[in-house]
Amino acid sequence: MGFRPPLNFEGFPKSVCTSVNDQVCHGIPSPDIVLQEGDIINVDVSTILDGYYSDSSRMFIIGTTTPEKQKLVEVTKECMELGLKQVKPWGFLGDVGQAVNDHARTHGYQVVQNIGGHGVGLAFHEDPFVSYVARKGTGMIMAPGLCFTIEPMVNMGTCENWVDGQNGWTVRTRDGLPSAQWEIQVLVTETGYEVIAW
């Protein structure tokens, strides 16, 4: 099959997602959107190589932004890192979720509840759904060989969101406040974990 990005995956019109400011995820790159000083943007990249999928994203700040947006981006990355520390063979996915949620709420933020991480491997989105409002000691057991994403979407305001009806893809915060997301793909091993895509 060789290497290729998931262009037109389920109808998505571009090769990457670019979500700016209040866009939670699935933002569509456009020549009509000109990034401005202070914008924050998530770039979500996926690849397919020899039938295996990868998925990861990271945040970028355009120039200098406000202290509030800077903190949101940094805390969201910390949420992802704290979730990763909970990955261990025979642990629970809820351990990851609670670590993420607790850290976000400590800083006054809310994690998106209706969109989360997912299994990934021979398909782009596999089971399990990875919730960031799950409780420690609950959810699927992380058996060695499980491969999934840790991708908390953290909102400065409400966790509520809506899908842009003009394109049917882009998810935005309900209150128009900024959102940030970092994503890695993780493989559970016999002794811990391996980050597959970063």
PDB file of C-alpha atoms in Angstrom:
ATOM      1  CA  MET A   1       0.000   0.000   0.000  1.00  0.00           C
ATOM      2  CA  GLY A   2       2.880   2.382   0.765  1.00  0.00           C
ATOM      3  CA  PHE A   3       2.708   5.711   2.603  1.00  0.00           C
ATOM      4  CA  ARG A   4      -0.225   8.092   2.217  1.00  0.00           C
ATOM      5  CA  PRO A   5      -2.162  10.619   4.313  1.00  0.00           C
ATOM      6  CA  PRO A   6      -5.875   9.995   4.871  1.00  0.00           C
ATOM      7  CA  LEU A   7      -7.039  12.561   2.302  1.00  0.00           C
ATOM      8  CA  ASN A   8     -10.808  12.211   1.807  1.00  0.00           C
ATOM      9  CA  PHE A   9     -11.144   9.850   4.789  1.00  0.00           C
ATOM     10  CA  GLU A  10     -14.927   9.567   5.242  1.00  0.00           C
ATOM     11  CA  GLY A  11     -15.195  12.644   3.037  1.00  0.00           C
ATOM     12  CA  PHE A  12     -12.774  14.923   4.916  1.00  0.00           C
ATOM     13  CA  PRO A  13     -11.476  17.203   2.130  1.00  0.00           C
ATOM     14  CA  LYS A  14      -7.865  17.787   3.248  1.00  0.00           C
ATOM     15  CA  SER A  15      -4.780  15.841   4.363  1.00  0.00           C
ATOM     16  CA  VAL A  16      -4.535  17.423   7.833  1.00  0.00           C
ATOM     17  CA  CYS A  17      -6.835  19.081  10.363  1.00  0.00           C
ATOM     18  CA  THR A  18      -5.984  22.640  11.400  1.00  0.00           C
ATOM     19  CA  SER A  19      -8.103  23.875  14.314  1.00  0.00           C
ATOM     20  CA  VAL A  20      -7.709  27.543  15.260  1.00  0.00           C
ATOM     21  CA  ASN A  21      -8.652  29.247  18.551  1.00  0.00           C
ATOM     22  CA  ASP A  22     -12.247  28.189  19.361  1.00  0.00           C
ATOM     23  CA  GLN A  23     -12.137  25.236  16.958  1.00  0.00           C
ATOM     24  CA  VAL A  24     -11.955  22.103  19.100  1.00  0.00           C
ATOM     25  CA  CYS A  25     -11.013  19.715  16.282  1.00  0.00           C
ATOM     26  CA  HIS A  26     -11.514  18.836  12.608  1.00  0.00           C
ATOM     27  CA  GLY A  27     -10.748  22.322  11.357  1.00  0.00           C
ATOM     28  CA  ILE A  28     -10.329  22.407   7.576  1.00  0.00           C
ATOM     29  CA  PRO A  29      -7.311  24.213   6.073  1.00  0.00           C
ATOM     30  CA  SER A  30      -8.369  27.048   3.801  1.00  0.00           C
ATOM     31  CA  PRO A  31      -6.588  29.802   1.852  1.00  0.00           C
ATOM     32  CA  ASP A  32      -9.296  32.121   3.202  1.00  0.00           C
ATOM     33  CA  ILE A  33      -8.116  31.685   6.812  1.00  0.00           C
ATOM     34  CA  VAL A  34      -5.096  33.876   7.506  1.00  0.00           C
ATOM     35  CA  LEU A  35      -3.487  33.233  10.871  1.00  0.00           C
ATOM     36  CA  GLN A  36      -3.030  36.307  13.048  1.00  0.00           C
ATOM     37  CA  GLU A  37      -0.590  37.209  15.807  1.00  0.00           C
ATOM     38  CA  GLY A  38      -1.759  35.505  18.983  1.00  0.00           C
ATOM     39  CA  ASP A  39      -3.750  32.715  17.343  1.00  0.00           C
ATOM     40  CA  ILE A  40      -3.353  29.188  18.660  1.00  0.00           C
ATOM     41  CA  ILE A  41      -3.640  26.309  16.217  1.00  0.00           C
ATOM     42  CA  ASN A  42      -3.727  22.533  16.488  1.00  0.00           C
ATOM     43  CA  VAL A  43      -2.303  20.605  13.532  1.00  0.00           C
ATOM     44  CA  ASP A  44      -3.540  17.000  13.468  1.00  0.00           C
ATOM     45  CA  VAL A  45      -1.616  14.667  11.159  1.00  0.00           C
ATOM     46  CA  SER A  46      -2.302  11.040  10.349  1.00  0.00           C
ATOM     47  CA  THR A  47      -0.491   8.612   8.092  1.00  0.00           C
ATOM     48  CA  ILE A  48      -1.091   5.187   6.645  1.00  0.00           C
ATOM     49  CA  LEU A  49       1.897   2.936   5.968  1.00  0.00           C
ATOM     50  CA  ASP A  50       1.533  -0.662   4.776  1.00  0.00           C
ATOM     51  CA  GLY A  51      -2.002  -0.806   6.184  1.00  0.00           C
ATOM     52  CA  TYR A  52      -1.155   0.626   9.619  1.00  0.00           C
ATOM     53  CA  TYR A  53      -2.490   3.969  10.796  1.00  0.00           C
ATOM     54  CA  SER A  54      -0.891   6.631  12.959  1.00  0.00           C
ATOM     55  CA  ASP A  55      -2.443   9.691  14.564  1.00  0.00           C
ATOM     56  CA  SER A  56      -0.920  12.651  16.434  1.00  0.00           C
ATOM     57  CA  SER A  57      -1.253  16.396  16.805  1.00  0.00           C
ATOM     58  CA  ARG A  58       0.372  19.346  18.487  1.00  0.00           C
ATOM     59  CA  MET A  59      -0.324  22.964  19.273  1.00  0.00           C
ATOM     60  CA  PHE A  60       1.414  26.014  17.814  1.00  0.00           C
ATOM     61  CA  ILE A  61       1.234  29.632  18.912  1.00  0.00           C
ATOM     62  CA  ILE A  62       1.428  32.291  16.221  1.00  0.00           C
ATOM     63  CA  GLY A  63       3.883  34.909  17.448  1.00  0.00           C
ATOM     64  CA  THR A  64       3.062  36.082  20.953  1.00  0.00           C
ATOM     65  CA  THR A  65      -0.335  35.299  22.418  1.00  0.00           C
ATOM     66  CA  THR A  66      -2.181  36.262  25.583  1.00  0.00           C
ATOM     67  CA  PRO A  67      -1.117  34.784  28.921  1.00  0.00           C
ATOM     68  CA  GLU A  68      -4.525  33.045  29.071  1.00  0.00           C
ATOM     69  CA  LYS A  69      -4.053  31.245  25.739  1.00  0.00           C
ATOM     70  CA  GLN A  70      -0.420  30.445  26.554  1.00  0.00           C
ATOM     71  CA  LYS A  71      -1.475  28.815  29.812  1.00  0.00           C
ATOM     72  CA  LEU A  72      -4.239  26.821  28.093  1.00  0.00           C
ATOM     73  CA  VAL A  73      -1.773  25.392  25.565  1.00  0.00           C
ATOM     74  CA  GLU A  74       0.757  24.513  28.277  1.00  0.00           C
ATOM     75  CA  VAL A  75      -1.754  22.955  30.676  1.00  0.00           C
ATOM     76  CA  THR A  76      -3.273  20.861  27.880  1.00  0.00           C
ATOM     77  CA  LYS A  77       0.167  19.454  27.073  1.00  0.00           C
ATOM     78  CA  GLU A  78       0.640  18.695  30.770  1.00  0.00           C
ATOM     79  CA  CYS A  79      -2.726  16.880  30.768  1.00  0.00           C
ATOM     80  CA  MET A  80      -1.527  14.648  27.936  1.00  0.00           C
ATOM     81  CA  GLU A  81       1.774  13.956  29.702  1.00  0.00           C
ATOM     82  CA  LEU A  82       0.039  13.114  32.990  1.00  0.00           C
ATOM     83  CA  GLY A  83      -2.329  10.783  31.135  1.00  0.00           C
ATOM     84  CA  LEU A  84       0.677   9.052  29.556  1.00  0.00           C
ATOM     85  CA  LYS A  85       2.201   8.429  32.987  1.00  0.00           C
ATOM     86  CA  GLN A  86      -0.862   6.331  33.837  1.00  0.00           C
ATOM     87  CA  VAL A  87      -0.307   3.916  30.948  1.00  0.00           C
ATOM     88  CA  LYS A  88       0.889   0.570  32.242  1.00  0.00           C
ATOM     89  CA  PRO A  89       0.053  -3.042  31.448  1.00  0.00           C
ATOM     90  CA  TRP A  90      -3.105  -4.253  33.191  1.00  0.00           C
ATOM     91  CA  GLY A  91      -4.049  -0.764  34.354  1.00  0.00           C
ATOM     92  CA  PHE A  92      -7.391   0.832  33.470  1.00  0.00           C
ATOM     93  CA  LEU A  93      -8.114   3.416  30.782  1.00  0.00           C
ATOM     94  CA  GLY A  94     -10.034   5.351  33.423  1.00  0.00           C
ATOM     95  CA  ASP A  95      -6.707   5.977  35.158  1.00  0.00           C
ATOM     96  CA  VAL A  96      -5.660   8.000  32.095  1.00  0.00           C
ATOM     97  CA  GLY A  97      -8.979   9.845  31.960  1.00  0.00           C
ATOM     98  CA  GLN A  98      -9.016  10.901  35.588  1.00  0.00           C
ATOM     99  CA  ALA A  99      -5.413  12.141  35.497  1.00  0.00           C
ATOM    100  CA  VAL A 100      -6.252  14.328  32.500  1.00  0.00           C
ATOM    101  CA  ASN A 101      -9.526  15.642  33.912  1.00  0.00           C
ATOM    102  CA  ASP A 102      -8.174  16.350  37.388  1.00  0.00           C
ATOM    103  CA  HIS A 103      -5.310  18.449  36.017  1.00  0.00           C
ATOM    104  CA  ALA A 104      -7.542  20.415  33.640  1.00  0.00           C
ATOM    105  CA  ARG A 105     -10.090  21.177  36.354  1.00  0.00           C
ATOM    106  CA  THR A 106      -7.365  22.231  38.780  1.00  0.00           C
ATOM    107  CA  HIS A 107      -6.620  25.066  36.362  1.00  0.00           C
ATOM    108  CA  GLY A 108     -10.282  25.985  35.852  1.00  0.00           C
ATOM    109  CA  TYR A 109     -10.678  24.271  32.474  1.00  0.00           C
ATOM    110  CA  GLN A 110     -13.101  21.650  31.177  1.00  0.00           C
ATOM    111  CA  VAL A 111     -12.288  18.651  28.994  1.00  0.00           C
ATOM    112  CA  VAL A 112     -14.475  17.837  26.029  1.00  0.00           C
ATOM    113  CA  GLN A 113     -16.668  14.875  26.934  1.00  0.00           C
ATOM    114  CA  ASN A 114     -18.304  13.767  23.670  1.00  0.00           C
ATOM    115  CA  ILE A 115     -15.036  13.468  21.717  1.00  0.00           C
ATOM    116  CA  GLY A 116     -11.987  11.619  22.980  1.00  0.00           C
ATOM    117  CA  GLY A 117      -9.153   9.308  22.145  1.00  0.00           C
ATOM    118  CA  HIS A 118      -9.509   6.005  20.328  1.00  0.00           C
ATOM    119  CA  GLY A 119      -7.818   2.797  19.421  1.00  0.00           C
ATOM    120  CA  VAL A 120      -5.730   2.952  16.264  1.00  0.00           C
ATOM    121  CA  GLY A 121      -3.846   0.375  14.256  1.00  0.00           C
ATOM    122  CA  LEU A 122      -5.333  -1.502  11.300  1.00  0.00           C
ATOM    123  CA  ALA A 123      -8.131   1.074  11.174  1.00  0.00           C
ATOM    124  CA  PHE A 124      -8.064   4.815  11.778  1.00  0.00           C
ATOM    125  CA  HIS A 125     -10.570   4.729  14.640  1.00  0.00           C
ATOM    126  CA  GLU A 126     -10.836   1.474  16.562  1.00  0.00           C
ATOM    127  CA  ASP A 127     -12.173   0.556  19.965  1.00  0.00           C
ATOM    128  CA  PRO A 128     -11.798   1.589  22.690  1.00  0.00           C
ATOM    129  CA  PHE A 129     -13.183   5.108  23.086  1.00  0.00           C
ATOM    130  CA  VAL A 130     -10.805   6.926  25.434  1.00  0.00           C
ATOM    131  CA  SER A 131     -12.794   9.230  27.723  1.00  0.00           C
ATOM    132  CA  TYR A 132     -11.189  12.038  29.690  1.00  0.00           C
ATOM    133  CA  VAL A 133     -13.972  12.171  32.239  1.00  0.00           C
ATOM    134  CA  ALA A 134     -13.631   8.470  33.145  1.00  0.00           C
ATOM    135  CA  ARG A 135     -12.799   7.548  36.719  1.00  0.00           C
ATOM    136  CA  LYS A 136      -9.684   5.790  37.973  1.00  0.00           C
ATOM    137  CA  GLY A 137     -10.101   2.016  38.165  1.00  0.00           C
ATOM    138  CA  THR A 138     -12.776   1.896  35.444  1.00  0.00           C
ATOM    139  CA  GLY A 139     -12.860   1.214  31.741  1.00  0.00           C
ATOM    140  CA  MET A 140     -10.977  -1.185  29.509  1.00  0.00           C
ATOM    141  CA  ILE A 141      -7.899  -2.907  30.873  1.00  0.00           C
ATOM    142  CA  MET A 142      -4.730  -1.818  29.094  1.00  0.00           C
ATOM    143  CA  ALA A 143      -3.439  -5.207  27.984  1.00  0.00           C
ATOM    144  CA  PRO A 144      -0.051  -5.344  26.259  1.00  0.00           C
ATOM    145  CA  GLY A 145      -0.526  -4.768  22.542  1.00  0.00           C
ATOM    146  CA  LEU A 146      -3.307  -2.194  22.957  1.00  0.00           C
ATOM    147  CA  CYS A 147      -2.587   0.862  20.818  1.00  0.00           C
ATOM    148  CA  PHE A 148      -4.563   4.057  21.365  1.00  0.00           C
ATOM    149  CA  THR A 149      -4.388   7.840  21.345  1.00  0.00           C
ATOM    150  CA  ILE A 150      -4.159  10.199  24.271  1.00  0.00           C
ATOM    151  CA  GLU A 151      -5.622  13.430  22.913  1.00  0.00           C
ATOM    152  CA  PRO A 152      -7.340  15.606  25.490  1.00  0.00           C
ATOM    153  CA  MET A 153      -9.280  18.547  24.099  1.00  0.00           C
ATOM    154  CA  VAL A 154      -9.311  21.163  26.850  1.00  0.00           C
ATOM    155  CA  ASN A 155     -11.584  24.202  26.732  1.00  0.00           C
ATOM    156  CA  MET A 156     -10.995  27.501  28.482  1.00  0.00           C
ATOM    157  CA  GLY A 157     -14.734  27.738  29.146  1.00  0.00           C
ATOM    158  CA  THR A 158     -17.576  25.268  28.794  1.00  0.00           C
ATOM    159  CA  CYS A 159     -17.014  21.719  27.577  1.00  0.00           C
ATOM    160  CA  GLU A 160     -20.056  22.092  25.315  1.00  0.00           C
ATOM    161  CA  ASN A 161     -19.436  22.254  21.583  1.00  0.00           C
ATOM    162  CA  TRP A 162     -21.174  22.223  18.213  1.00  0.00           C
ATOM    163  CA  VAL A 163     -20.417  21.104  14.662  1.00  0.00           C
ATOM    164  CA  ASP A 164     -20.197  23.800  12.014  1.00  0.00           C
ATOM    165  CA  GLY A 165     -23.134  23.182   9.696  1.00  0.00           C
ATOM    166  CA  GLN A 166     -21.397  24.876   6.766  1.00  0.00           C
ATOM    167  CA  ASN A 167     -18.816  22.127   6.380  1.00  0.00           C
ATOM    168  CA  GLY A 168     -20.186  19.335   8.593  1.00  0.00           C
ATOM    169  CA  TRP A 169     -16.801  18.744  10.207  1.00  0.00           C
ATOM    170  CA  THR A 170     -15.362  21.543  12.298  1.00  0.00           C
ATOM    171  CA  VAL A 171     -16.198  21.304  16.006  1.00  0.00           C
ATOM    172  CA  ARG A 172     -16.288  24.626  17.878  1.00  0.00           C
ATOM    173  CA  THR A 173     -16.692  25.589  21.514  1.00  0.00           C
ATOM    174  CA  ARG A 174     -20.253  26.581  22.402  1.00  0.00           C
ATOM    175  CA  ASP A 175     -19.135  29.799  24.149  1.00  0.00           C
ATOM    176  CA  GLY A 176     -16.531  30.821  21.557  1.00  0.00           C
ATOM    177  CA  LEU A 177     -13.646  30.583  24.018  1.00  0.00           C
ATOM    178  CA  PRO A 178     -10.376  28.901  22.976  1.00  0.00           C
ATOM    179  CA  SER A 179      -9.685  25.166  22.987  1.00  0.00           C
ATOM    180  CA  ALA A 180      -6.380  23.297  22.865  1.00  0.00           C
ATOM    181  CA  GLN A 181      -5.397  19.721  22.062  1.00  0.00           C
ATOM    182  CA  TRP A 182      -2.243  17.607  22.066  1.00  0.00           C
ATOM    183  CA  GLU A 183      -2.273  14.040  20.744  1.00  0.00           C
ATOM    184  CA  ILE A 184       0.085  11.098  20.892  1.00  0.00           C
ATOM    185  CA  GLN A 185      -0.307   7.469  19.881  1.00  0.00           C
ATOM    186  CA  VAL A 186       0.721   4.981  22.553  1.00  0.00           C
ATOM    187  CA  LEU A 187       1.411   1.241  22.530  1.00  0.00           C
ATOM    188  CA  VAL A 188       1.022  -0.660  25.793  1.00  0.00           C
ATOM    189  CA  THR A 189       3.977  -3.021  26.255  1.00  0.00           C
ATOM    190  CA  GLU A 190       4.725  -5.823  28.710  1.00  0.00           C
ATOM    191  CA  THR A 191       6.739  -3.421  30.866  1.00  0.00           C
ATOM    192  CA  GLY A 192       5.119  -0.035  30.260  1.00  0.00           C
ATOM    193  CA  TYR A 193       4.457   1.883  27.056  1.00  0.00           C
ATOM    194  CA  GLU A 194       6.006   3.091  23.815  1.00  0.00           C
ATOM    195  CA  VAL A 195       5.010   6.340  22.131  1.00  0.00           C
ATOM    196  CA  ILE A 196       4.402   5.382  18.494  1.00  0.00           C
ATOM    197  CA  ALA A 197       3.520   8.802  17.066  1.00  0.00           C
ATOM    198  CA  TRP A 198       4.235  12.225  18.570  1.00  0.00           C
TER     199      TRP A 198
END
